[in-house]
Coordinates of C-alpha atoms in Angstrom, one line a residue:
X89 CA -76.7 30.6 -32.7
X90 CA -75.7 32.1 -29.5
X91 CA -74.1 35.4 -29.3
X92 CA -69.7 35.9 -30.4
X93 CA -67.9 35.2 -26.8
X94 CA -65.9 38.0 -26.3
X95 CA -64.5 40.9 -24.3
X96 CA -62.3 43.6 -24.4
X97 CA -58.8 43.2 -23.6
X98 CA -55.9 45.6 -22.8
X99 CA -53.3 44.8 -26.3
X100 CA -50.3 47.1 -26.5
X101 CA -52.3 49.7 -23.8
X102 CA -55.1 49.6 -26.3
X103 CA -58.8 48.0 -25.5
X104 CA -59.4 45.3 -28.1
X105 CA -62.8 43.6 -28.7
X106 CA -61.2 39.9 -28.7
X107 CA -62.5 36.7 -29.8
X108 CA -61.5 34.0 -26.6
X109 CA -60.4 31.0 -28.7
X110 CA -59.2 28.2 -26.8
X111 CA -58.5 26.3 -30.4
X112 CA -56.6 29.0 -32.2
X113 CA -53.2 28.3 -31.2
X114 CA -52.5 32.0 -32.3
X115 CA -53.4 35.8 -31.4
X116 CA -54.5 38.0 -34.1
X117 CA -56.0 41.3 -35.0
X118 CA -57.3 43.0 -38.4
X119 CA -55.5 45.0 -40.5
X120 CA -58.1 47.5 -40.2
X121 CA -57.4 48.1 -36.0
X122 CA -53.8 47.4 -36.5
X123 CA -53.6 50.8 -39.4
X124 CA -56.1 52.4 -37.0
X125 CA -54.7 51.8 -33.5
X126 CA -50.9 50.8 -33.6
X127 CA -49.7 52.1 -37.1
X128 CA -48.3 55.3 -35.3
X129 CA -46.6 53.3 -32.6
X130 CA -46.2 49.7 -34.1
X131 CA -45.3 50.7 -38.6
X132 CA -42.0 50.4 -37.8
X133 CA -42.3 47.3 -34.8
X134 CA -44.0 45.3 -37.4
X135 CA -42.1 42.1 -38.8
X136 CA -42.6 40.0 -41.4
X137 CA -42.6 36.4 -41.0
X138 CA -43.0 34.4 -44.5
X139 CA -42.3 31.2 -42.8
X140 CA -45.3 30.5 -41.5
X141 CA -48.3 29.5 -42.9
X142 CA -51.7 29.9 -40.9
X143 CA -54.8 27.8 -41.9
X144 CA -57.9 27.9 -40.3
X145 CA -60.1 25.0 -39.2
X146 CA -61.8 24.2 -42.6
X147 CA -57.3 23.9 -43.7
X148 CA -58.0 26.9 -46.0
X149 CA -55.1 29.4 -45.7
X150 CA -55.3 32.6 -43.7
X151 CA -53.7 35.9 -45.5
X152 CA -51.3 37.9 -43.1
X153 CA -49.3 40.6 -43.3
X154 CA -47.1 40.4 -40.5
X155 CA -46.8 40.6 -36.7
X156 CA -46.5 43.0 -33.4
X157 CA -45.0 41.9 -30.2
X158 CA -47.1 43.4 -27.2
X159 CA -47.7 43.1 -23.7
X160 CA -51.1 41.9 -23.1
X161 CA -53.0 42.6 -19.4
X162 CA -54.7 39.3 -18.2
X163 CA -56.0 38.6 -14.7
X164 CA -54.4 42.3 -13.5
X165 CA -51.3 40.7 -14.7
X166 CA -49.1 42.3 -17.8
X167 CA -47.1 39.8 -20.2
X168 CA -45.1 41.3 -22.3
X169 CA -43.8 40.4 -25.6
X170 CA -46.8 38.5 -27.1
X171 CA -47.3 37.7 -30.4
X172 CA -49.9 39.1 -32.8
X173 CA -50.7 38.4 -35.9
X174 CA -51.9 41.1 -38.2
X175 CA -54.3 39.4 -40.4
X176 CA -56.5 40.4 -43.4
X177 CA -59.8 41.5 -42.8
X178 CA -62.6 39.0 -43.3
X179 CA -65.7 39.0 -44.9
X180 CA -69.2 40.3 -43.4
X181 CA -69.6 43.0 -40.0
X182 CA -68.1 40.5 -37.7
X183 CA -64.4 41.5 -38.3
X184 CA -65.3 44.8 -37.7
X185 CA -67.2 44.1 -34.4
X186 CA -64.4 41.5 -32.8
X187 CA -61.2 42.3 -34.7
X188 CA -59.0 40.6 -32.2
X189 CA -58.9 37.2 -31.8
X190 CA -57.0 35.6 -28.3
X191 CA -55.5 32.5 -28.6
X192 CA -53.0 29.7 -26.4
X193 CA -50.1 31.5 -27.0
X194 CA -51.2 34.5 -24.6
X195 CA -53.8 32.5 -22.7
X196 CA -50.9 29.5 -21.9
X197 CA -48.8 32.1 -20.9
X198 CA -50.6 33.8 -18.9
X199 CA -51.8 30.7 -17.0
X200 CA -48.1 29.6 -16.5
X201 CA -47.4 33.0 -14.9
X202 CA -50.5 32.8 -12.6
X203 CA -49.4 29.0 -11.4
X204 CA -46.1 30.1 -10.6
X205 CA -47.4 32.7 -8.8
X206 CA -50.0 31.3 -6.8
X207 CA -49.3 27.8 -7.6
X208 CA -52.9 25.5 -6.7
X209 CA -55.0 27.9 -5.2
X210 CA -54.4 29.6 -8.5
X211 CA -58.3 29.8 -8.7
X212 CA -58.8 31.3 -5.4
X213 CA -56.8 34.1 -6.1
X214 CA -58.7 37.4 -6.3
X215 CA -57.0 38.0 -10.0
X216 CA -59.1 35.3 -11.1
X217 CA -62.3 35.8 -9.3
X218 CA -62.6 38.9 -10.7
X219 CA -62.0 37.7 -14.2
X220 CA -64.5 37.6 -16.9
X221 CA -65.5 34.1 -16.9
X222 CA -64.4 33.6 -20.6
X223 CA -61.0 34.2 -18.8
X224 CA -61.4 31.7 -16.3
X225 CA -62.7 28.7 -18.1
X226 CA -59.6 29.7 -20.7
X227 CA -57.5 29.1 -17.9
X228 CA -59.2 26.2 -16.1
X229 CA -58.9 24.3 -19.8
X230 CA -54.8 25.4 -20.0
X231 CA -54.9 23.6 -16.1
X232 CA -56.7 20.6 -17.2
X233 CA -53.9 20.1 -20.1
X234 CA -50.9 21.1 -18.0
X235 CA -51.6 19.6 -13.9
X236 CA -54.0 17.0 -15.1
X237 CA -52.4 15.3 -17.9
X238 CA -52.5 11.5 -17.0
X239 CA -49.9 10.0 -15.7
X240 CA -47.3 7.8 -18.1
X241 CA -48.4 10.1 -21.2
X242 CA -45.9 10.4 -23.6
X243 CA -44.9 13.2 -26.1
X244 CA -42.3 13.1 -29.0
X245 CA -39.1 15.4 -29.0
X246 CA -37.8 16.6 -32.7
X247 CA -34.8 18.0 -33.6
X248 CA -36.0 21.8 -33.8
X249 CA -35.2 24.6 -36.2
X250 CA -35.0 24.9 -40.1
X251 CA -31.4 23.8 -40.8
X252 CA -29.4 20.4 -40.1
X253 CA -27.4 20.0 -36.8
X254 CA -24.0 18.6 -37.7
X255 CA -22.4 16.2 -34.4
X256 CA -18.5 16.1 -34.6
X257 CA -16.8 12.7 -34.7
X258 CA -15.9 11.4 -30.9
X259 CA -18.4 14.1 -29.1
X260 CA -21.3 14.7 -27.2
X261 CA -23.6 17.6 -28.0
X262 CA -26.7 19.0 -26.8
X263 CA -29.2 19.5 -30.0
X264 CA -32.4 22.1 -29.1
X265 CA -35.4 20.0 -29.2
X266 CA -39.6 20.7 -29.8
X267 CA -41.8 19.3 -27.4
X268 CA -45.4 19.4 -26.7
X269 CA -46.8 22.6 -25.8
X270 CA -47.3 20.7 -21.8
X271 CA -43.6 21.1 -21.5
X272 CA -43.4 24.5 -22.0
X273 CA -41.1 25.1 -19.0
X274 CA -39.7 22.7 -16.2
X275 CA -38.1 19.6 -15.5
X276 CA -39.0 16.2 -17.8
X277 CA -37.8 12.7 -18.0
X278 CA -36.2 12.0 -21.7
X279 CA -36.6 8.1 -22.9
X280 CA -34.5 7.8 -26.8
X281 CA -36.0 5.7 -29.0
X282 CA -35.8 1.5 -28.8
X283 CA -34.7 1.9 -32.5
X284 CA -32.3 3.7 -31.6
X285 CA -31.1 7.5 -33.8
X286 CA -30.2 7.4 -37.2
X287 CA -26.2 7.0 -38.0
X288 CA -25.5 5.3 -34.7
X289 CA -26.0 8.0 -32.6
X290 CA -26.4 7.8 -29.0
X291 CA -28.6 9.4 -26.3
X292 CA -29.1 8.2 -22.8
X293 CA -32.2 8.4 -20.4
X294 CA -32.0 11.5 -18.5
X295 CA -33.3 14.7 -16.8
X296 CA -33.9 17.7 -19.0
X297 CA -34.7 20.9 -18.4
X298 CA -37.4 22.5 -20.9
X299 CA -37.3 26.3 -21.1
X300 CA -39.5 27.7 -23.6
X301 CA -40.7 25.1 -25.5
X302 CA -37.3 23.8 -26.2
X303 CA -35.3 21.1 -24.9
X304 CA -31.8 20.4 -25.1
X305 CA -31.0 16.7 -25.6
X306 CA -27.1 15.5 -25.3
X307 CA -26.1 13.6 -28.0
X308 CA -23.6 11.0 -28.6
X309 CA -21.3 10.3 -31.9
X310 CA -19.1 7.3 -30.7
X311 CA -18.0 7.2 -34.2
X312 CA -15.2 8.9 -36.5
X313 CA -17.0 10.4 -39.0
X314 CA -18.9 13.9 -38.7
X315 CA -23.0 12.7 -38.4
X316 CA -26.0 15.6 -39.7
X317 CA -29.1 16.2 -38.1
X318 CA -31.7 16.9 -39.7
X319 CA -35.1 19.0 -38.7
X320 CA -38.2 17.3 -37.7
X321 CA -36.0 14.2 -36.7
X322 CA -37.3 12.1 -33.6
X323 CA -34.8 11.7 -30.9
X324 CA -37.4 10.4 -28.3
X325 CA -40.3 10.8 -26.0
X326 CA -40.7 13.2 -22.9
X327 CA -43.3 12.7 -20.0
X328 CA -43.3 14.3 -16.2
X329 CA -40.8 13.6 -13.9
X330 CA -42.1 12.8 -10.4
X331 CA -40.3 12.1 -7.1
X332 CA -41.5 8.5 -6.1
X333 CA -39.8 8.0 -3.1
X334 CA -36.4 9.5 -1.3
X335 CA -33.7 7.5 0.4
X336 CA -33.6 7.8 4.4
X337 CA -32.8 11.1 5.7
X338 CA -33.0 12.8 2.3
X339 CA -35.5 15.7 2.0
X340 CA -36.4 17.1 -1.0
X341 CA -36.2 21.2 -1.2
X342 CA -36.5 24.2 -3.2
X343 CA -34.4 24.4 -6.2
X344 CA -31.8 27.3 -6.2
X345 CA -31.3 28.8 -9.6
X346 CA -27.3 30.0 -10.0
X347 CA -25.8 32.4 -12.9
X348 CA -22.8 30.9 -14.0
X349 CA -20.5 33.4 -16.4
X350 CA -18.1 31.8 -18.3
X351 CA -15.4 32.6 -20.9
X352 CA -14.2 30.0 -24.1
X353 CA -11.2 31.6 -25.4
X354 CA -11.2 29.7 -29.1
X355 CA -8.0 29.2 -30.7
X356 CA -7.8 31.0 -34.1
X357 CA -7.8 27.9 -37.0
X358 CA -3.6 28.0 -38.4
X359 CA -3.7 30.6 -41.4
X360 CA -2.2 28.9 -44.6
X361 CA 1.3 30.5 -44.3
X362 CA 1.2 29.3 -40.3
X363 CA 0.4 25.3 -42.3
X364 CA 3.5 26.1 -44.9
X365 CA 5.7 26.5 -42.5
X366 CA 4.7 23.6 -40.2
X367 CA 5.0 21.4 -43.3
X368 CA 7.8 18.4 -42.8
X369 CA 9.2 17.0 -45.9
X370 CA 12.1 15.4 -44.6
X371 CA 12.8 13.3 -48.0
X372 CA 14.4 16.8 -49.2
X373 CA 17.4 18.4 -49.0
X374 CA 17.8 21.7 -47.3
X375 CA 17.7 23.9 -50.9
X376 CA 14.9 22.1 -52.1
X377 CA 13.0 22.5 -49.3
X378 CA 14.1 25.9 -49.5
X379 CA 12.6 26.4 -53.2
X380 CA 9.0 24.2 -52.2
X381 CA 8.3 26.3 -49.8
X382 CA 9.0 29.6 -51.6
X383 CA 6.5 28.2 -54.3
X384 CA 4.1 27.3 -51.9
X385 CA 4.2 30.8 -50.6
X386 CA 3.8 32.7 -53.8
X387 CA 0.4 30.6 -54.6
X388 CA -0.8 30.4 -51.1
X389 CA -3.9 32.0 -51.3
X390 CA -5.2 29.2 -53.9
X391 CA -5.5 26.8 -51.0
X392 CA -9.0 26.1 -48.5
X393 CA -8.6 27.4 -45.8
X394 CA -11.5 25.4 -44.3
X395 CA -14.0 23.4 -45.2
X396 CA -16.3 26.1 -46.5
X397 CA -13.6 28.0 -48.0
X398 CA -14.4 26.6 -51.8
X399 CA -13.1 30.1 -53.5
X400 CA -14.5 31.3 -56.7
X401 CA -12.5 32.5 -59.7
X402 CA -12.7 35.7 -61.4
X403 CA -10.7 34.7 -64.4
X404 CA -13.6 33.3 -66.5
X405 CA -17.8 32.9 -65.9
X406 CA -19.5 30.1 -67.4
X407 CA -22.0 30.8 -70.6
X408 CA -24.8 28.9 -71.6
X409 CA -25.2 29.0 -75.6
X410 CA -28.5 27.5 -76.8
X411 CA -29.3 26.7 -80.3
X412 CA -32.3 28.7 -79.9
X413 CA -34.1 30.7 -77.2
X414 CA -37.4 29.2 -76.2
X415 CA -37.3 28.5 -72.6
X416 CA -37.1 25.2 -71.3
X417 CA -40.2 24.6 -68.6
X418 CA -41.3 21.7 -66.6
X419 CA -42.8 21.0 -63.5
X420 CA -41.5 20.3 -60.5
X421 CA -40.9 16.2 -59.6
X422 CA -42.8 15.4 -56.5
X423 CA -40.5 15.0 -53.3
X424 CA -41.8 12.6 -50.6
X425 CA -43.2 14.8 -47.7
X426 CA -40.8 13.2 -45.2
X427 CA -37.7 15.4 -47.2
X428 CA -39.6 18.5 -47.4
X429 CA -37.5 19.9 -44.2
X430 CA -34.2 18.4 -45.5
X431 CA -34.7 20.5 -49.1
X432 CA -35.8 23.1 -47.2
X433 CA -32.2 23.2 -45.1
X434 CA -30.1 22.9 -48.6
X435 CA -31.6 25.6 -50.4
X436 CA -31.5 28.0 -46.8
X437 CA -28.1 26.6 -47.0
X438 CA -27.2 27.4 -50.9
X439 CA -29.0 31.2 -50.0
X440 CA -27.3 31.7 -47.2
X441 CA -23.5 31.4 -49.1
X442 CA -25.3 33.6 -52.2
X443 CA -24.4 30.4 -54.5
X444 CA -28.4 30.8 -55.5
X445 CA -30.9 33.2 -55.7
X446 CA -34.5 33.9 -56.4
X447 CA -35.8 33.6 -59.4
X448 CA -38.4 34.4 -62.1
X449 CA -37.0 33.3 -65.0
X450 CA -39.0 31.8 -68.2
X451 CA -37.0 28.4 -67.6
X452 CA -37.6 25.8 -65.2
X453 CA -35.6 22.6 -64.3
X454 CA -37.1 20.1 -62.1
X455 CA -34.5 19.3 -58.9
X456 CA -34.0 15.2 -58.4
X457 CA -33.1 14.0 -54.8
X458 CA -30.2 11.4 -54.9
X459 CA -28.8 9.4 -51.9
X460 CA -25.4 9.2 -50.7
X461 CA -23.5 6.6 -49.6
X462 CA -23.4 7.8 -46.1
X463 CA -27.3 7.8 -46.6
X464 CA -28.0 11.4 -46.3
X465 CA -29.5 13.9 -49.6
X466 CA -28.0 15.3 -52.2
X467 CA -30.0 17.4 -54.3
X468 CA -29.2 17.6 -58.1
X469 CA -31.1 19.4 -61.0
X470 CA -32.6 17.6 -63.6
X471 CA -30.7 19.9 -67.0
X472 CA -31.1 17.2 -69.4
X473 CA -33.7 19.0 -71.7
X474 CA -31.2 22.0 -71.5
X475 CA -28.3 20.1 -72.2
X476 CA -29.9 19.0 -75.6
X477 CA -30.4 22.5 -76.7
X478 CA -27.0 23.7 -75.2
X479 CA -24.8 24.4 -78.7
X480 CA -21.2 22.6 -78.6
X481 CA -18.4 23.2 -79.0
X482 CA -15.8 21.7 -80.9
X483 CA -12.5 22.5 -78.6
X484 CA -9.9 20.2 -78.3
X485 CA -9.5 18.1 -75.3
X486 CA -5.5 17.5 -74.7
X487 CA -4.5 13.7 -75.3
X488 CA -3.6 11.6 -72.2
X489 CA -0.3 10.3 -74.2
X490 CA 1.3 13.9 -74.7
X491 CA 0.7 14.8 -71.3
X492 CA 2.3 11.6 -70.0
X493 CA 5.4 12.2 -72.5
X494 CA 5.5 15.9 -71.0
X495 CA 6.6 14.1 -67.6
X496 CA 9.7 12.6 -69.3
X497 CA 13.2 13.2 -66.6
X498 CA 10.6 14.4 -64.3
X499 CA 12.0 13.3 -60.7
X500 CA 9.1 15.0 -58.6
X501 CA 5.7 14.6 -59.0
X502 CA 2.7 16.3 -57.3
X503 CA -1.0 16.3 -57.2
X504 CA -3.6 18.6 -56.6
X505 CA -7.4 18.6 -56.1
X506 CA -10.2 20.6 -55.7
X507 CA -11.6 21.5 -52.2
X508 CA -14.8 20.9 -54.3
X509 CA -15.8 20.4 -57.7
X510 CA -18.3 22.6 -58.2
X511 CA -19.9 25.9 -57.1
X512 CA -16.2 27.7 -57.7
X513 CA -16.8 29.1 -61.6
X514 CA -19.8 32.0 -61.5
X515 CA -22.3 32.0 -64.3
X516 CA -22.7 34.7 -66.5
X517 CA -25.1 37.3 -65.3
X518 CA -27.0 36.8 -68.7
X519 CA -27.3 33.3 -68.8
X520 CA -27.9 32.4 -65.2
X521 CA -32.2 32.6 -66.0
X522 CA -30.9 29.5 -68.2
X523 CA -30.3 27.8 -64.4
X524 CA -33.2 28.4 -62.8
X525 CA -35.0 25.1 -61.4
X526 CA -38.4 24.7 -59.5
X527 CA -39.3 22.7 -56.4
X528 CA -42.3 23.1 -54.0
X529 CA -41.0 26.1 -52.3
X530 CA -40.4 28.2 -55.3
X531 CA -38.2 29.0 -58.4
X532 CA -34.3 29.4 -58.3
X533 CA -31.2 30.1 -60.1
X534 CA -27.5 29.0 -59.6
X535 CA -24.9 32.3 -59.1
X536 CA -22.0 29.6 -59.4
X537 CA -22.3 26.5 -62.1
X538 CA -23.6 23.3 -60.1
X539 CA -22.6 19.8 -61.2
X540 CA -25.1 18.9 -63.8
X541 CA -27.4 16.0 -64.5
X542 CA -26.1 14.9 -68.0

């Protein structure tokens, strides 16, 4: 076997014994260097970033316990904010010899930086001649994937980020986009999909810009109805844009880069007393219009303000008697790989708005996926097994006939509804365990009462 290639490179102003891994799309040092070497200046820097999940080649998973953002010195040139993984230390002398590891995320960038700079004769520059020539074949590899790509190569754009992108009835909007790490910055050609996007969305050939790894692609709803989004969905492909030819007397020159500073003044959504009194009712007399509003008014702040405003009362929680208390526990139902991101965005969702939380409760409820009729998700939970321990009760339901006679010389008649019908009574602190339900991404239980499987 021929000796570790590596060499020491400037991290955070300290020299690092790196590993130059062209295949690791990642940048990592031990635990051991990190507590040695940046735990004075980087303990409090440190972030934790649960999301991600690091395997290496073999697919076995890599323990980590968070990251650094430093500048790294490449080629006498400094790029700051890099990230590095702080990973366990592995097995054997080896981690202690080479406890860095450099991957493409600092080697692409530090490539892109040097062709901006010196553009083709980017390995003629003296930077690069003097470079360790684990350095240089790192960068002549980045060249061959970025310059050399061949011509007409496609890559798919996603819909990017861990929550659902919601486009308004009768707009366009411009949804941030993943691409292939060869688009990391520039101008590319976007082509949708000959199947078109999902809910009859619309999106046209055209130039985008791609700054960072993230494209924004305008999209159409030609329809009425509000259309979701959802991660990891493919809007199209991207490939190079390249001038073919120019129309007579048309030259093609530098492209000027202008700051634009703008100001959207929002108008504040109509508070409920604003909608009372913009209310027409022009079947009523003066006084009775006079005596509807003033009971509007005294029970305004039982109406949504909004969509999200669902409200939650503080009159009553819900209990959960059980005829006895051995926990109910079953295993999660498999979900089809293809919905992991769209479960994902519900329960970030149902976190987010505190209507769940974390759990490590003895029960466990399996969650069931069921579609819509507008086609999209809705996740339920499977409480059948807990329903059939849950002890009755024996309170009497009111009869439809004597609330029908209550209505007798009645002349006005109203209705009301819920803004939702569920997620508005909390659960008692004791008995929300009793809620908890497992999926793939861990266990959870309900603040508020859900709607129930039965």
């Amino acid at each position: 076997m021929s000796t570790c290639p590596h060499l020491d490179v400037c991290i955070g102003g300290e020299l690092v014994p790196c590993l130059i891994d062209t295949g690791s799309m990642v940048s990592t040092v031990t635990e051991t260097f990190f507590l040695r070497h940046f735990e004075p200046q980087g303990q409090d820097q440190m972030r934790s970033c649960q999301w991600l999940q690091l395997r290496a080649a073999n697919g076995l998973s890599i323990p980590y316990v968070g990251y650094l953002e430093l500048e790294v010195e490449l080629c006498r040139k400094t790029i700051p904010g890099c990230g590095i993984l702080i990973v366990k230390d592995p097995p054997g002398p080896m981690g202690s010899r080479v406890p860095g590891v450099l991957g493409m995320n600092v080697l692409g960038r530090c490539y892109r930086e040097l062709f901006g700079q010196h553009g083709p004769a980017l390995f003629k520059a003296t930077s690069v001649l003097q470079a360790p020539t684990l350095v240089v074949e790192a960068l002549q590899q980045c060249h061959q994937v970025e310059v050399e790509l061949p011509s007409g190569q496609l890559s798919p754009v996603k819909v990017r980020g861990g929550r659902a992108f919601r486009v308004p009835g009768g707009t366009m909007k411009l949804i941030p986009s993943t691409c292939s790490s060869i688009y990391a910055h520039g101008m590319v050609l976007f082509e949708p999909p000959e199947s078109g996007l999902p809910a009859g969305l619309l999106a046209l050939p055209a130039l985008v810009r791609v700054v960072g790894g993230t494209a924004s692609i305008p999209v159409v709803n030609v329809s009425t109805a509000d259309v979701l989004l959802f991660p990891r969905t493919l809007l199209g492909t991207l490939q190079h844009a390249h001038v073919v030819s120019l129309p007579a007397g048309v030259t093609e020159v530098p492209s000027v880069t202008a700051t634009v500073s703008s100001q959207i003044v929002l108008e504040p959504a109509p508070s409920i007393q604003e909608q009372i009194e913009a209310l027409e009712l022009p079947a009523l007399s003066t006084s009775e219009w006079g005596q509807v509003k003033a009971l509007l008014k005294r029970y305004q702040t039982v109406f949504s303000a909004h969509d999200g405003d669902l409200g939650c009362t503080k009159l009553l929680s819900h209990d959960i008697p059980l005829v006895d208390e051995v926990p109910i526990r079953q295993r999660y139902q498999r979900i089809p790989p293809s919905e992991y991101e769209v479960v994902k965005a519900h329960i970030h969702q149902l976190l987010d708005a505190q209507v769940i939380r974390e759990s490590c409760s003895p029960f466990a409820s399996p969650i069931v996926l069921v579609k819509k009729k507008d086609g999209s998700l809705r996740l339920c939970v499977d409480y059948r097994q807990l329903n059939a321990k849950t002890r009755k009760e024996a309170f009497p339901l009111p009869r439809i006939e004597e609330s029908l006679d209550a209505l007798a010389g009645a002349k006005w008649f109203s209705t009301m509804d819920l803004a939702s019908g569920y997620n508005q009574v909390p659960v008692t602190e004791g008995d929300k365990a009793k809620t908890a339900f497992c999926t793939p991404f861990g266990l959870f239980e309900w603040n508020r009462m859900p709607f129930w499987v039965m």
